[in-house]
Short mmCIF file of C-alpha atoms in Angstrom, two decimals:
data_model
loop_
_atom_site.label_atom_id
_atom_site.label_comp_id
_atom_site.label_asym_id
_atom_site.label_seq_id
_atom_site.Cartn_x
_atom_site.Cartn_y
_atom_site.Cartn_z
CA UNK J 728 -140.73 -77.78 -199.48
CA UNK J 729 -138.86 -75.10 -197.90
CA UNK J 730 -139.25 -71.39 -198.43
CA UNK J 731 -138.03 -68.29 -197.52
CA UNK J 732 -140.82 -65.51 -197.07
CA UNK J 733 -139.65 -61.53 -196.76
CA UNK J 734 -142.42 -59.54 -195.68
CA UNK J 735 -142.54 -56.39 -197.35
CA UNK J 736 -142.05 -56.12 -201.02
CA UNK J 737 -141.01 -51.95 -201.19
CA UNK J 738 -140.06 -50.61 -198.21
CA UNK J 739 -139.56 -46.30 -198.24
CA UNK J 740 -137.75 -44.31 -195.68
CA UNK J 741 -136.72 -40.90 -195.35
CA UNK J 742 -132.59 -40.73 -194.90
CA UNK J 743 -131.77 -41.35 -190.96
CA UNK J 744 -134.68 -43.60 -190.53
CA UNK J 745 -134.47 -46.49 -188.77
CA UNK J 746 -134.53 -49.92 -191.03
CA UNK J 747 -136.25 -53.47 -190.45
CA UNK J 748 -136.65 -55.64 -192.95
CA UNK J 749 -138.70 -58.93 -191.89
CA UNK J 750 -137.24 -62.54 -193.18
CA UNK J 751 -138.87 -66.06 -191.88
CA UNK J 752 -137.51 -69.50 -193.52
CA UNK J 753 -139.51 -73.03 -193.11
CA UNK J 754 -136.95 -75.66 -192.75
CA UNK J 755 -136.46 -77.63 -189.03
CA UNK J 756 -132.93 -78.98 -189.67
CA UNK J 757 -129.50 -76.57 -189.44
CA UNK J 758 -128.89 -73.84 -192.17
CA UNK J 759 -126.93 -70.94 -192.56
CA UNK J 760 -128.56 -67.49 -193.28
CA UNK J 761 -128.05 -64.93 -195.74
CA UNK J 762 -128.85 -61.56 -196.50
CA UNK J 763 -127.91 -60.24 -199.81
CA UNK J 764 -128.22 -56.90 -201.73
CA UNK J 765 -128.26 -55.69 -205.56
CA UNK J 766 -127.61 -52.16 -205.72
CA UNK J 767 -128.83 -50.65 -208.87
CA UNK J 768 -126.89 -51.45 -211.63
CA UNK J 769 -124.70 -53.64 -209.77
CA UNK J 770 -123.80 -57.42 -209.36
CA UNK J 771 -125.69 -59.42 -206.25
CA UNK J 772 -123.21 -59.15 -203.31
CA UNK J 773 -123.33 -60.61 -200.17
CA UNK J 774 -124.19 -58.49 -196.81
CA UNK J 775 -123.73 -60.66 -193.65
CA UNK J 776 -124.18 -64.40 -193.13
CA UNK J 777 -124.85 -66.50 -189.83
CA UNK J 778 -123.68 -69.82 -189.68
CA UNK J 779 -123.12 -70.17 -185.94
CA UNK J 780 -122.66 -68.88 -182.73
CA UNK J 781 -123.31 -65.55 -181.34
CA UNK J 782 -126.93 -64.89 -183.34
CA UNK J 783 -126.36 -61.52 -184.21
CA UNK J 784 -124.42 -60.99 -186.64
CA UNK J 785 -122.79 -57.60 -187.81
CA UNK J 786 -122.08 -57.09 -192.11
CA UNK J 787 -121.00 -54.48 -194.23
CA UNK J 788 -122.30 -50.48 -194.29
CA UNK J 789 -123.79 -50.66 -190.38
CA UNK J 790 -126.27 -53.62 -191.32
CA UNK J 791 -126.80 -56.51 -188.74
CA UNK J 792 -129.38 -59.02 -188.78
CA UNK J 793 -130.49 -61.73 -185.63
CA UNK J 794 -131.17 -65.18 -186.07
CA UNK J 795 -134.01 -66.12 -184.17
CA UNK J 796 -134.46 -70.07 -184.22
CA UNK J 797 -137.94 -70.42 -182.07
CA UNK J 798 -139.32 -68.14 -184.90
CA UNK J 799 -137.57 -69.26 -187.70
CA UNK J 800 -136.23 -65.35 -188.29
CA UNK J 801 -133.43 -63.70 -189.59
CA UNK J 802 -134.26 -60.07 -189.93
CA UNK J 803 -132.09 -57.24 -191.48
CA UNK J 804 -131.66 -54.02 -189.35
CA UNK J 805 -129.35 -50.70 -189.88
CA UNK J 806 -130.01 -47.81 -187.47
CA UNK J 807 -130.12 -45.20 -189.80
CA UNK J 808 -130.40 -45.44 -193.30
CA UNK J 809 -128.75 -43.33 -196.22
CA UNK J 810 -129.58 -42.84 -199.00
CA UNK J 811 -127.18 -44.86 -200.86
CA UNK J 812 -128.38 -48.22 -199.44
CA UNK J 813 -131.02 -48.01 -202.22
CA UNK J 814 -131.30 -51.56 -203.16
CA UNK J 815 -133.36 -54.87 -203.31
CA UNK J 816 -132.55 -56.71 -200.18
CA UNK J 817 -132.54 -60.56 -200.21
CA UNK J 818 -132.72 -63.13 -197.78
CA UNK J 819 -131.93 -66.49 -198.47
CA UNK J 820 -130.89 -69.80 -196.25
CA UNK J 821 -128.58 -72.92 -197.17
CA UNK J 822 -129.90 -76.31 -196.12
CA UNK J 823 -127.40 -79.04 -195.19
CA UNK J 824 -127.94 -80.33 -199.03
CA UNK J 825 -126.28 -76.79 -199.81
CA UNK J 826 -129.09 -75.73 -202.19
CA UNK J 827 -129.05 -71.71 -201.50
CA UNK J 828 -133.09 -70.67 -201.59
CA UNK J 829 -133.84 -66.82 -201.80
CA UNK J 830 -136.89 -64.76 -200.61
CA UNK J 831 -138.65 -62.53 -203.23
CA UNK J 832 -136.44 -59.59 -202.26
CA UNK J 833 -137.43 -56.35 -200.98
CA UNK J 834 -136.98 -52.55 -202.82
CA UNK J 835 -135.71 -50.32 -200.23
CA UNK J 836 -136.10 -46.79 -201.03
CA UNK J 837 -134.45 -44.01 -199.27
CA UNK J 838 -135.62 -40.31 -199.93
CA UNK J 839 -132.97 -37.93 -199.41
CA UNK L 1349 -109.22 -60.25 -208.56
CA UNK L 1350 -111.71 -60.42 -212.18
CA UNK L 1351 -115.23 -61.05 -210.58
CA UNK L 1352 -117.29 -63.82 -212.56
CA UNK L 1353 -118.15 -62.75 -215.94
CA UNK L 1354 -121.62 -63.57 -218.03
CA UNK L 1355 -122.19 -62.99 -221.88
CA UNK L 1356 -124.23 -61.33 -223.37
CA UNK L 1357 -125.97 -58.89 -221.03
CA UNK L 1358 -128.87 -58.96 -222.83
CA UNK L 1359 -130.63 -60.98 -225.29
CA UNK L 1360 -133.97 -60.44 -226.86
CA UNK L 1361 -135.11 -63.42 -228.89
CA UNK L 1362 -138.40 -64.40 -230.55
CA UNK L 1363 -140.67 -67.68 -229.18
CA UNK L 1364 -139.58 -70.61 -230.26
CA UNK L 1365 -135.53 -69.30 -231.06
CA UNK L 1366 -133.01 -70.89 -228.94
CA UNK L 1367 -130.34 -69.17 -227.53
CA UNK L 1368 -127.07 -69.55 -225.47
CA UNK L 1369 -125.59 -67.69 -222.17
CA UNK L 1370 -121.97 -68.00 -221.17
CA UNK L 1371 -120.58 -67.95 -217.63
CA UNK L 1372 -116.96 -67.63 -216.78
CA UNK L 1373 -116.25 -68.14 -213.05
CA UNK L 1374 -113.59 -66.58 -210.60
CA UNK L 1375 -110.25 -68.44 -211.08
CA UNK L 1376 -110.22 -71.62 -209.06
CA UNK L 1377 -113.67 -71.45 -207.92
CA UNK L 1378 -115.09 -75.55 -208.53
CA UNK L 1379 -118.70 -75.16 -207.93
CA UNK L 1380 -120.42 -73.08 -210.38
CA UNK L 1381 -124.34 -71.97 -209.77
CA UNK L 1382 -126.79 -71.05 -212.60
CA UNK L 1383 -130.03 -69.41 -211.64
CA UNK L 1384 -133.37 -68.30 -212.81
CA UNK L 1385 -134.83 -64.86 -211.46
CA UNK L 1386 -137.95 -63.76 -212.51
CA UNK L 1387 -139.06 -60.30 -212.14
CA UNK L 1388 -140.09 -59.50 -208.50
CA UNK L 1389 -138.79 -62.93 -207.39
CA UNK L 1390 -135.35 -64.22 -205.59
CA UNK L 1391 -132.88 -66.28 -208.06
CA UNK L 1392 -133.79 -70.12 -208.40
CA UNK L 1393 -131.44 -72.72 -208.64
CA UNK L 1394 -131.50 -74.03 -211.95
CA UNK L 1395 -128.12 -76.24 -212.01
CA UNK L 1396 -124.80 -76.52 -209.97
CA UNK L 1397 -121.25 -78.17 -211.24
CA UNK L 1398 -118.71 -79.08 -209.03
CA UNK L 1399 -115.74 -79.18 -211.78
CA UNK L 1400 -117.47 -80.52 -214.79
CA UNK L 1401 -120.09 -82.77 -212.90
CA UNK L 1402 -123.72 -81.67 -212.00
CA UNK L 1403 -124.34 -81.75 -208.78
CA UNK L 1404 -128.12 -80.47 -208.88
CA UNK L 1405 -130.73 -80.21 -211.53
CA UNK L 1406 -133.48 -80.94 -209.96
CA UNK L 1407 -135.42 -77.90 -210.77
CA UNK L 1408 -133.77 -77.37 -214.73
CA UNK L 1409 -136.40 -77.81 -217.03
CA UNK L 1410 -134.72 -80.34 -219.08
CA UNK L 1411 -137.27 -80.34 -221.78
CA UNK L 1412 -135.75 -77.29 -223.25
CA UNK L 1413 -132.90 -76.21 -221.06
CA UNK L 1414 -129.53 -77.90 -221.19
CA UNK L 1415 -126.29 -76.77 -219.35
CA UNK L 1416 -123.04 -77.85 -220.06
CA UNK L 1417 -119.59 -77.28 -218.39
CA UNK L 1418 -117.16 -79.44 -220.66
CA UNK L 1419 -113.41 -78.33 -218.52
CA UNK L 1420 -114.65 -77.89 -215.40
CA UNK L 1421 -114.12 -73.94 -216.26
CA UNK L 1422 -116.34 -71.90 -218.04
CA UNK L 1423 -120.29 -72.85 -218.64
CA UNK L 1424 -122.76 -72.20 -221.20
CA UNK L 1425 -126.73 -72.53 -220.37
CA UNK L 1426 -128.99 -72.90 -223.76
CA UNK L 1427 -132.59 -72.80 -223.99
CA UNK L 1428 -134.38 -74.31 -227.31
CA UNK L 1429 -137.22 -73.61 -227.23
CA UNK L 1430 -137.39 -70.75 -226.07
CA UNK L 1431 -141.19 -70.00 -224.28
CA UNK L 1432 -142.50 -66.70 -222.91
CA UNK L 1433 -141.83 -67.66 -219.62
CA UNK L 1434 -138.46 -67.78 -220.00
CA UNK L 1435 -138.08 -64.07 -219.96
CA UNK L 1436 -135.99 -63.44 -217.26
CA UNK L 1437 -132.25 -62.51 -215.78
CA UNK L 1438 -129.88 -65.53 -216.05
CA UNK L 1439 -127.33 -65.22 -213.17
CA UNK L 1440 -124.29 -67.30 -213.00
CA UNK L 1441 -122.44 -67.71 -209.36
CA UNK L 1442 -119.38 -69.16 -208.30
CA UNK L 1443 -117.74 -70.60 -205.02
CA UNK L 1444 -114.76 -72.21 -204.52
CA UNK L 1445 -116.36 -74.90 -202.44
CA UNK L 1446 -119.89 -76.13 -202.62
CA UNK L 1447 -120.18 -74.53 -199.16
CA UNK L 1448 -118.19 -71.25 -199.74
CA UNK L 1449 -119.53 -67.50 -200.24
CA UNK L 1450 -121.22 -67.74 -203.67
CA UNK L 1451 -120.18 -64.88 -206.06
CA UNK L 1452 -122.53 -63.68 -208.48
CA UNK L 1453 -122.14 -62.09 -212.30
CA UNK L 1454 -124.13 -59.50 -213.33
CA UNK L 1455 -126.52 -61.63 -215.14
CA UNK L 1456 -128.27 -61.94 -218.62
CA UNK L 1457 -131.30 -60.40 -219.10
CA UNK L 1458 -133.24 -62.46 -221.56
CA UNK L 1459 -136.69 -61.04 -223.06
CA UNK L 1460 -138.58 -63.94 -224.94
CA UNK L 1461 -141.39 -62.31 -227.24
#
């Protein structure tokens, strides 16, 4: 079956930190990629996609993520973090069926 | 544009109760998403419509759960009945193709006790 794993469940930083946030899928065939975000309160939104092409790909509020295919990776990065991208993080990939399968999400935490 | 709208936001219910969640899509969209998220895991598919046919329900629990979308509009996902486990957030999504950018309601958060 396939599965999307995310590798750390809560994730803090101090504001300006550097961010990573791990993401492997198991599935051979094509898929798109997906990393999305809930900010408190707030309605699940999308952050950057990769369907194609040049594999890193460049979303909303400085995040970018890299699609690795020899690992199976799609990792979330942002140079320095603020404090209002306080959120769960979630990847997720799209088989050619189109069924949309999510990680468990990681809490990012960002002192001020 | 009116993002996709769910009602009730929250529900708390007794074992054994049914209940009812409502999902209204964005306008147009034809592919409408309900899924299951469990505290301190991702959103599972439950069931998708394109228009008023199911697409997927391979993972609805069709014992108790039951999902309807009569007009190929809005969609109403009823459990009876309800168990513990059900206790979770009910989030509706929408996409105007089954391939498109899925857009997501803010959810109902059902507490089964």
């Amino acid at each position: 079956a396939q599965s999307v794993s995310q590798h750390n469940h809560h994730v803090i930083l101090s504001e300006a930190a550097s961010l990573e946030l791990g993401c492997n899928y198991s599935y051979g065939g094509t898929v798109n990629l997906f990393w999305y975000v809930q900010y408190p309160g707030q309605h699940l939104q999308l952050l950057l996609k990769y369907f194609s092409g040049d594999p890193l790909v460049k979303g909303i509020k400085g995040f970018e993520a890299e699609f690795i295919k020899s690992k199976f990776s799609f990792n979330l990065r942002k140079p320095s973090v603020q404090w209002s991208d306080t959120a769960e993080y979630f990847c997720a990939v799209r088989n050619q069926g189109g069924k949309l399968i999510f990680g468990q999400g990681t809490e990012l935490s960002v002192k001020p | 544009e009116a993002g996709v709208a769910q009602s009730p936001r929250y529900k708390i219910i007794e074992k054994r109760q049914s209940v009812a969640f409502w999902c209204n899509p964005i306008s147009g969209h034809a592919t409408l998403y309900w899924y299951q998220q469990i505290l301190g895991q991702g959103p599972k598919l439950l069931i998708q419509f394109q228009n008023n046919g199911v697409v997927d329900d391979s993972q609805l629990p069709k014992d108790r759960f039951s999902a309807e979308r009569l007009k190929g509009v809005d969609s109403t996902l009823k459990i009876q009945p309800a168990k513990l486990e059900d206790s979770a957030v009910y989030l509706c999504a929408s996409s105007f193709g089954t391939n498109g950018e899925q857009f997501f309601g803010p959810g109902t958060r059902l507490t089964v006790l």
